Short mmCIF file of C-alpha atoms in Angstrom, two decimals:
data_model
loop_
_atom_site.label_atom_id
_atom_site.label_comp_id
_atom_site.label_asym_id
_atom_site.label_seq_id
_atom_site.Cartn_x
_atom_site.Cartn_y
_atom_site.Cartn_z
CA UNK A 1 -83.92 -82.28 -183.03
CA UNK A 2 -86.98 -84.19 -183.89
CA UNK A 3 -86.67 -87.19 -185.93
CA UNK A 4 -90.72 -86.87 -186.84
CA UNK A 5 -92.46 -84.62 -189.14
CA UNK A 6 -96.28 -83.99 -188.61
CA UNK A 7 -98.65 -81.39 -189.97
CA UNK A 8 -99.09 -78.65 -187.72
CA UNK A 9 -103.04 -78.86 -187.64
CA UNK A 10 -105.95 -81.01 -188.71
CA UNK A 11 -109.42 -80.72 -188.54
CA UNK A 12 -111.64 -83.40 -188.15
CA UNK A 13 -115.43 -83.64 -187.64
CA UNK A 14 -117.02 -85.25 -184.58
CA UNK A 15 -117.85 -88.86 -184.63
CA UNK A 16 -115.76 -89.34 -188.03
CA UNK A 17 -112.36 -91.19 -187.83
CA UNK A 18 -109.44 -89.25 -187.17
CA UNK A 19 -106.22 -89.95 -189.25
CA UNK A 20 -102.94 -88.54 -188.21
CA UNK A 21 -99.85 -88.91 -190.20
CA UNK A 22 -96.08 -88.94 -189.33
CA UNK A 23 -93.00 -88.95 -191.19
CA UNK A 24 -89.82 -90.68 -189.75
CA UNK A 25 -88.01 -91.66 -192.78
CA UNK A 26 -84.25 -91.75 -191.09
CA UNK A 27 -85.53 -94.15 -188.54
CA UNK A 28 -83.69 -97.12 -187.14
CA UNK A 29 -84.18 -100.64 -186.79
CA UNK A 30 -84.63 -100.65 -182.89
CA UNK A 31 -86.76 -97.31 -182.69
CA UNK A 32 -90.29 -97.52 -181.58
CA UNK A 33 -92.95 -95.02 -182.82
CA UNK A 34 -95.04 -93.88 -180.02
CA UNK A 35 -98.05 -91.69 -179.96
CA UNK A 36 -98.81 -89.19 -177.18
CA UNK A 37 -101.12 -86.02 -176.69
CA UNK A 38 -101.79 -83.39 -174.81
CA UNK A 39 -104.36 -81.26 -173.73
CA UNK A 40 -103.85 -78.06 -172.78
CA UNK A 41 -101.97 -77.11 -169.29
CA UNK A 42 -102.06 -81.01 -168.89
CA UNK A 43 -99.20 -83.33 -168.64
CA UNK A 44 -98.77 -86.07 -172.28
CA UNK A 45 -101.09 -88.88 -172.05
CA UNK A 46 -99.64 -92.19 -173.80
CA UNK A 47 -101.67 -93.41 -176.49
CA UNK A 48 -100.06 -95.89 -178.38
CA UNK A 49 -96.82 -97.40 -179.61
CA UNK A 50 -95.41 -100.21 -182.12
CA UNK A 51 -92.01 -101.66 -183.72
CA UNK A 52 -93.44 -103.10 -187.13
CA UNK A 53 -96.79 -104.38 -186.83
CA UNK A 54 -100.02 -102.47 -186.84
CA UNK A 55 -101.40 -101.99 -183.38
CA UNK A 56 -104.72 -101.48 -181.81
CA UNK A 57 -105.91 -100.68 -178.15
CA UNK A 58 -108.94 -99.31 -177.00
CA UNK A 59 -107.75 -95.57 -177.53
CA UNK A 60 -106.35 -96.07 -181.30
CA UNK A 61 -104.97 -97.71 -184.23
CA UNK A 62 -101.42 -97.45 -185.13
CA UNK A 63 -100.37 -97.82 -189.09
CA UNK A 64 -96.87 -98.76 -189.93
CA UNK A 65 -95.70 -98.59 -193.31
CA UNK A 66 -93.88 -101.77 -194.64
CA UNK A 67 -90.48 -99.60 -194.85
CA UNK A 68 -91.00 -98.10 -191.58
CA UNK A 69 -90.72 -94.44 -193.29
CA UNK A 70 -94.00 -93.18 -191.88
CA UNK A 71 -97.22 -94.14 -189.48
CA UNK A 72 -100.73 -93.12 -189.11
CA UNK A 73 -102.50 -92.71 -186.05
CA UNK A 74 -106.32 -93.62 -186.17
CA UNK A 75 -108.80 -92.27 -183.72
CA UNK A 76 -111.88 -94.42 -185.19
CA UNK A 77 -114.81 -91.99 -183.81
CA UNK A 78 -113.35 -88.78 -182.96
CA UNK A 79 -114.88 -86.86 -179.85
CA UNK A 80 -114.53 -83.27 -179.10
CA UNK A 81 -112.51 -84.52 -175.83
CA UNK A 82 -110.03 -85.95 -178.40
CA UNK A 83 -109.13 -81.75 -179.27
CA UNK A 84 -105.79 -82.17 -178.33
CA UNK A 85 -101.79 -81.62 -179.77
CA UNK A 86 -100.81 -85.20 -180.85
CA UNK A 87 -97.16 -86.17 -180.97
CA UNK A 88 -95.61 -88.87 -182.89
CA UNK A 89 -92.23 -89.94 -181.18
CA UNK A 90 -89.21 -91.84 -181.62
CA UNK A 91 -87.83 -93.74 -178.96
CA UNK A 92 -84.57 -95.23 -178.27
CA UNK A 93 -83.03 -94.22 -174.93
CA UNK A 94 -85.23 -91.17 -174.63
CA UNK A 95 -88.21 -89.43 -176.23
CA UNK A 96 -87.67 -86.31 -178.06
CA UNK A 97 -91.02 -84.51 -178.73
CA UNK A 98 -91.23 -82.58 -182.21
CA UNK A 99 -94.09 -79.75 -182.37
CA UNK A 100 -96.80 -82.45 -183.11
CA UNK A 101 -100.13 -81.61 -184.64
CA UNK A 102 -102.85 -79.61 -183.09
CA UNK A 103 -106.38 -81.61 -183.75
CA UNK A 104 -109.51 -79.97 -183.50
CA UNK A 105 -112.52 -81.91 -183.30
CA UNK A 106 -115.91 -80.01 -184.18
CA UNK A 107 -119.60 -80.52 -183.98
CA UNK B 1 -104.46 -95.02 -157.34
CA UNK B 2 -101.24 -95.52 -158.90
CA UNK B 3 -99.42 -92.72 -160.56
CA UNK B 4 -97.32 -89.60 -160.60
CA UNK B 5 -98.05 -86.84 -158.81
CA UNK B 6 -96.27 -83.32 -159.00
CA UNK B 7 -96.48 -80.34 -156.85
CA UNK B 8 -97.40 -77.66 -156.71
CA UNK B 9 -99.51 -76.85 -159.72
CA UNK B 10 -98.32 -73.77 -159.91
CA UNK B 11 -95.15 -72.11 -158.35
CA UNK B 12 -94.02 -68.44 -158.11
CA UNK B 13 -90.27 -67.33 -157.70
CA UNK B 14 -88.35 -64.30 -156.74
CA UNK B 15 -85.30 -63.61 -159.13
CA UNK B 16 -82.28 -64.83 -157.69
CA UNK B 17 -83.85 -67.93 -155.58
CA UNK B 18 -83.60 -71.61 -156.09
CA UNK B 19 -86.85 -73.46 -156.15
CA UNK B 20 -87.31 -77.23 -155.47
CA UNK B 21 -90.27 -79.02 -157.83
CA UNK B 22 -91.75 -82.29 -156.21
CA UNK B 23 -92.25 -85.30 -158.47
CA UNK B 24 -93.30 -88.91 -156.60
CA UNK B 25 -94.39 -92.05 -158.53
CA UNK B 26 -95.65 -95.11 -156.80
CA UNK B 27 -95.90 -97.37 -159.70
CA UNK B 28 -92.42 -98.83 -158.63
CA UNK B 29 -91.08 -97.60 -162.02
CA UNK B 30 -87.08 -97.71 -161.83
CA UNK B 31 -86.54 -94.59 -164.49
CA UNK B 32 -87.87 -90.91 -164.02
CA UNK B 33 -87.42 -87.64 -166.09
CA UNK B 34 -87.71 -84.42 -165.90
CA UNK B 35 -88.89 -82.23 -168.90
CA UNK B 36 -89.40 -78.50 -169.80
CA UNK B 37 -92.58 -77.61 -171.99
CA UNK B 38 -92.21 -73.59 -173.94
CA UNK B 39 -95.36 -71.97 -174.88
CA UNK B 40 -96.18 -73.44 -178.02
CA UNK B 41 -93.01 -76.11 -178.09
CA UNK B 42 -92.71 -79.46 -177.39
CA UNK B 43 -90.96 -81.32 -174.34
CA UNK B 44 -87.11 -80.84 -173.76
CA UNK B 45 -85.25 -83.30 -171.62
CA UNK B 46 -83.58 -81.88 -168.71
CA UNK B 47 -82.61 -84.50 -166.21
CA UNK B 48 -83.05 -88.26 -166.07
CA UNK B 49 -82.54 -91.43 -163.67
CA UNK B 50 -82.60 -94.92 -164.65
CA UNK B 51 -82.01 -96.13 -161.12
CA UNK B 52 -81.66 -94.45 -157.68
CA UNK B 53 -78.48 -92.67 -156.96
CA UNK B 54 -77.67 -92.24 -160.28
CA UNK B 55 -78.84 -89.64 -162.90
CA UNK B 56 -77.86 -88.22 -166.24
CA UNK B 57 -77.95 -84.72 -168.15
CA UNK B 58 -80.66 -84.33 -170.91
CA UNK B 59 -80.43 -81.43 -173.44
CA UNK B 60 -80.78 -78.37 -171.24
CA UNK B 61 -79.73 -79.60 -167.86
CA UNK B 62 -77.93 -76.01 -167.41
CA UNK B 63 -79.09 -74.16 -164.47
CA UNK B 64 -80.69 -77.20 -162.97
CA UNK B 65 -80.06 -80.12 -160.34
CA UNK B 66 -81.57 -83.08 -159.29
CA UNK B 67 -81.32 -86.13 -156.76
CA UNK B 68 -82.50 -89.64 -156.76
CA UNK B 69 -82.10 -90.86 -152.96
CA UNK B 70 -85.61 -93.04 -153.12
CA UNK B 71 -87.05 -94.63 -155.91
CA UNK B 72 -90.48 -92.99 -155.80
CA UNK B 73 -88.98 -89.40 -155.44
CA UNK B 74 -86.94 -87.51 -158.17
CA UNK B 75 -87.07 -83.99 -157.06
CA UNK B 76 -85.86 -80.99 -159.46
CA UNK B 77 -84.06 -77.66 -158.25
CA UNK B 78 -84.22 -74.98 -160.52
CA UNK B 79 -81.02 -72.40 -159.46
CA UNK B 80 -80.70 -68.84 -159.63
CA UNK B 81 -78.34 -69.77 -162.62
CA UNK B 82 -81.23 -70.91 -165.04
CA UNK B 83 -81.64 -67.53 -167.23
CA UNK B 84 -84.94 -68.30 -167.91
CA UNK B 85 -86.90 -70.56 -165.90
CA UNK B 86 -90.33 -69.67 -166.73
CA UNK B 87 -92.09 -73.03 -167.81
CA UNK B 88 -94.47 -75.75 -167.52
CA UNK B 89 -92.17 -78.38 -165.93
CA UNK B 90 -93.22 -82.23 -166.37
CA UNK B 91 -92.01 -85.33 -164.79
CA UNK B 92 -92.55 -88.82 -166.03
CA UNK B 93 -91.67 -92.31 -165.09
CA UNK B 94 -91.04 -95.45 -166.96
CA UNK B 95 -90.94 -99.14 -165.97
CA UNK B 96 -87.48 -100.81 -167.48
CA UNK B 97 -84.30 -99.30 -168.03
CA UNK B 98 -84.55 -101.02 -171.42
CA UNK B 99 -87.41 -102.06 -173.72
CA UNK B 100 -90.38 -100.51 -175.20
CA UNK B 101 -92.01 -99.67 -172.02
CA UNK B 102 -93.86 -95.92 -172.50
CA UNK B 103 -93.23 -93.06 -170.13
CA UNK B 104 -96.08 -91.72 -168.16
CA UNK B 105 -96.19 -88.18 -167.22
CA UNK B 106 -97.45 -86.10 -164.62
CA UNK B 107 -99.97 -83.00 -164.76
CA UNK B 108 -97.24 -80.66 -164.67
CA UNK B 109 -95.75 -77.82 -162.55
CA UNK B 110 -96.33 -74.10 -163.76
CA UNK B 111 -93.46 -71.85 -162.64
CA UNK B 112 -93.33 -68.34 -163.11
CA UNK B 113 -90.98 -65.33 -161.92
CA UNK B 114 -92.00 -62.42 -160.03
#
């Protein structure tokens, strides 16, 4: 079973920041938090991952709470092409995908 | 360009037939993975291989078989024993057996039963 909990769907206005939450209250000390997204009929695309510290790359920022029990993926300026299902996943040996959050970016 | 190539993109099979899905990577990755995705669902792990000539069952291995004779190739055979093979199949690879390197995915093969 997936060890993360995400809202099933979210909307975001184009050009605004999209903040996608994820709860992982049973995370262990060695587990990384990974984020992927999947556009319909394509393979999942890696976005970002982190262990304890906040991380930023050219696609997104990842904010992990101090107790590591939750995290937030931030897309700073969402575009229509960011419409996808976003998966928050804990990794220790293998990825376990849950249902993800379906993000709809609207004009 | 470096990446993971899955072929074919669409595949049709008659009931009772085995079918093999191809996965090739030129990323020089050690580990490779096969996942299955059903409509509206997340991915489920079928088989994975950390190194050439070695592989392990994932969560839903029944009715599937794999081989890993070359580092760059990890074909998946869907056998007639798989009761419900219609699904979207995804192959992934990863750079190291341990550590925090992300898995990278191919674009998938959609298998349908005629």
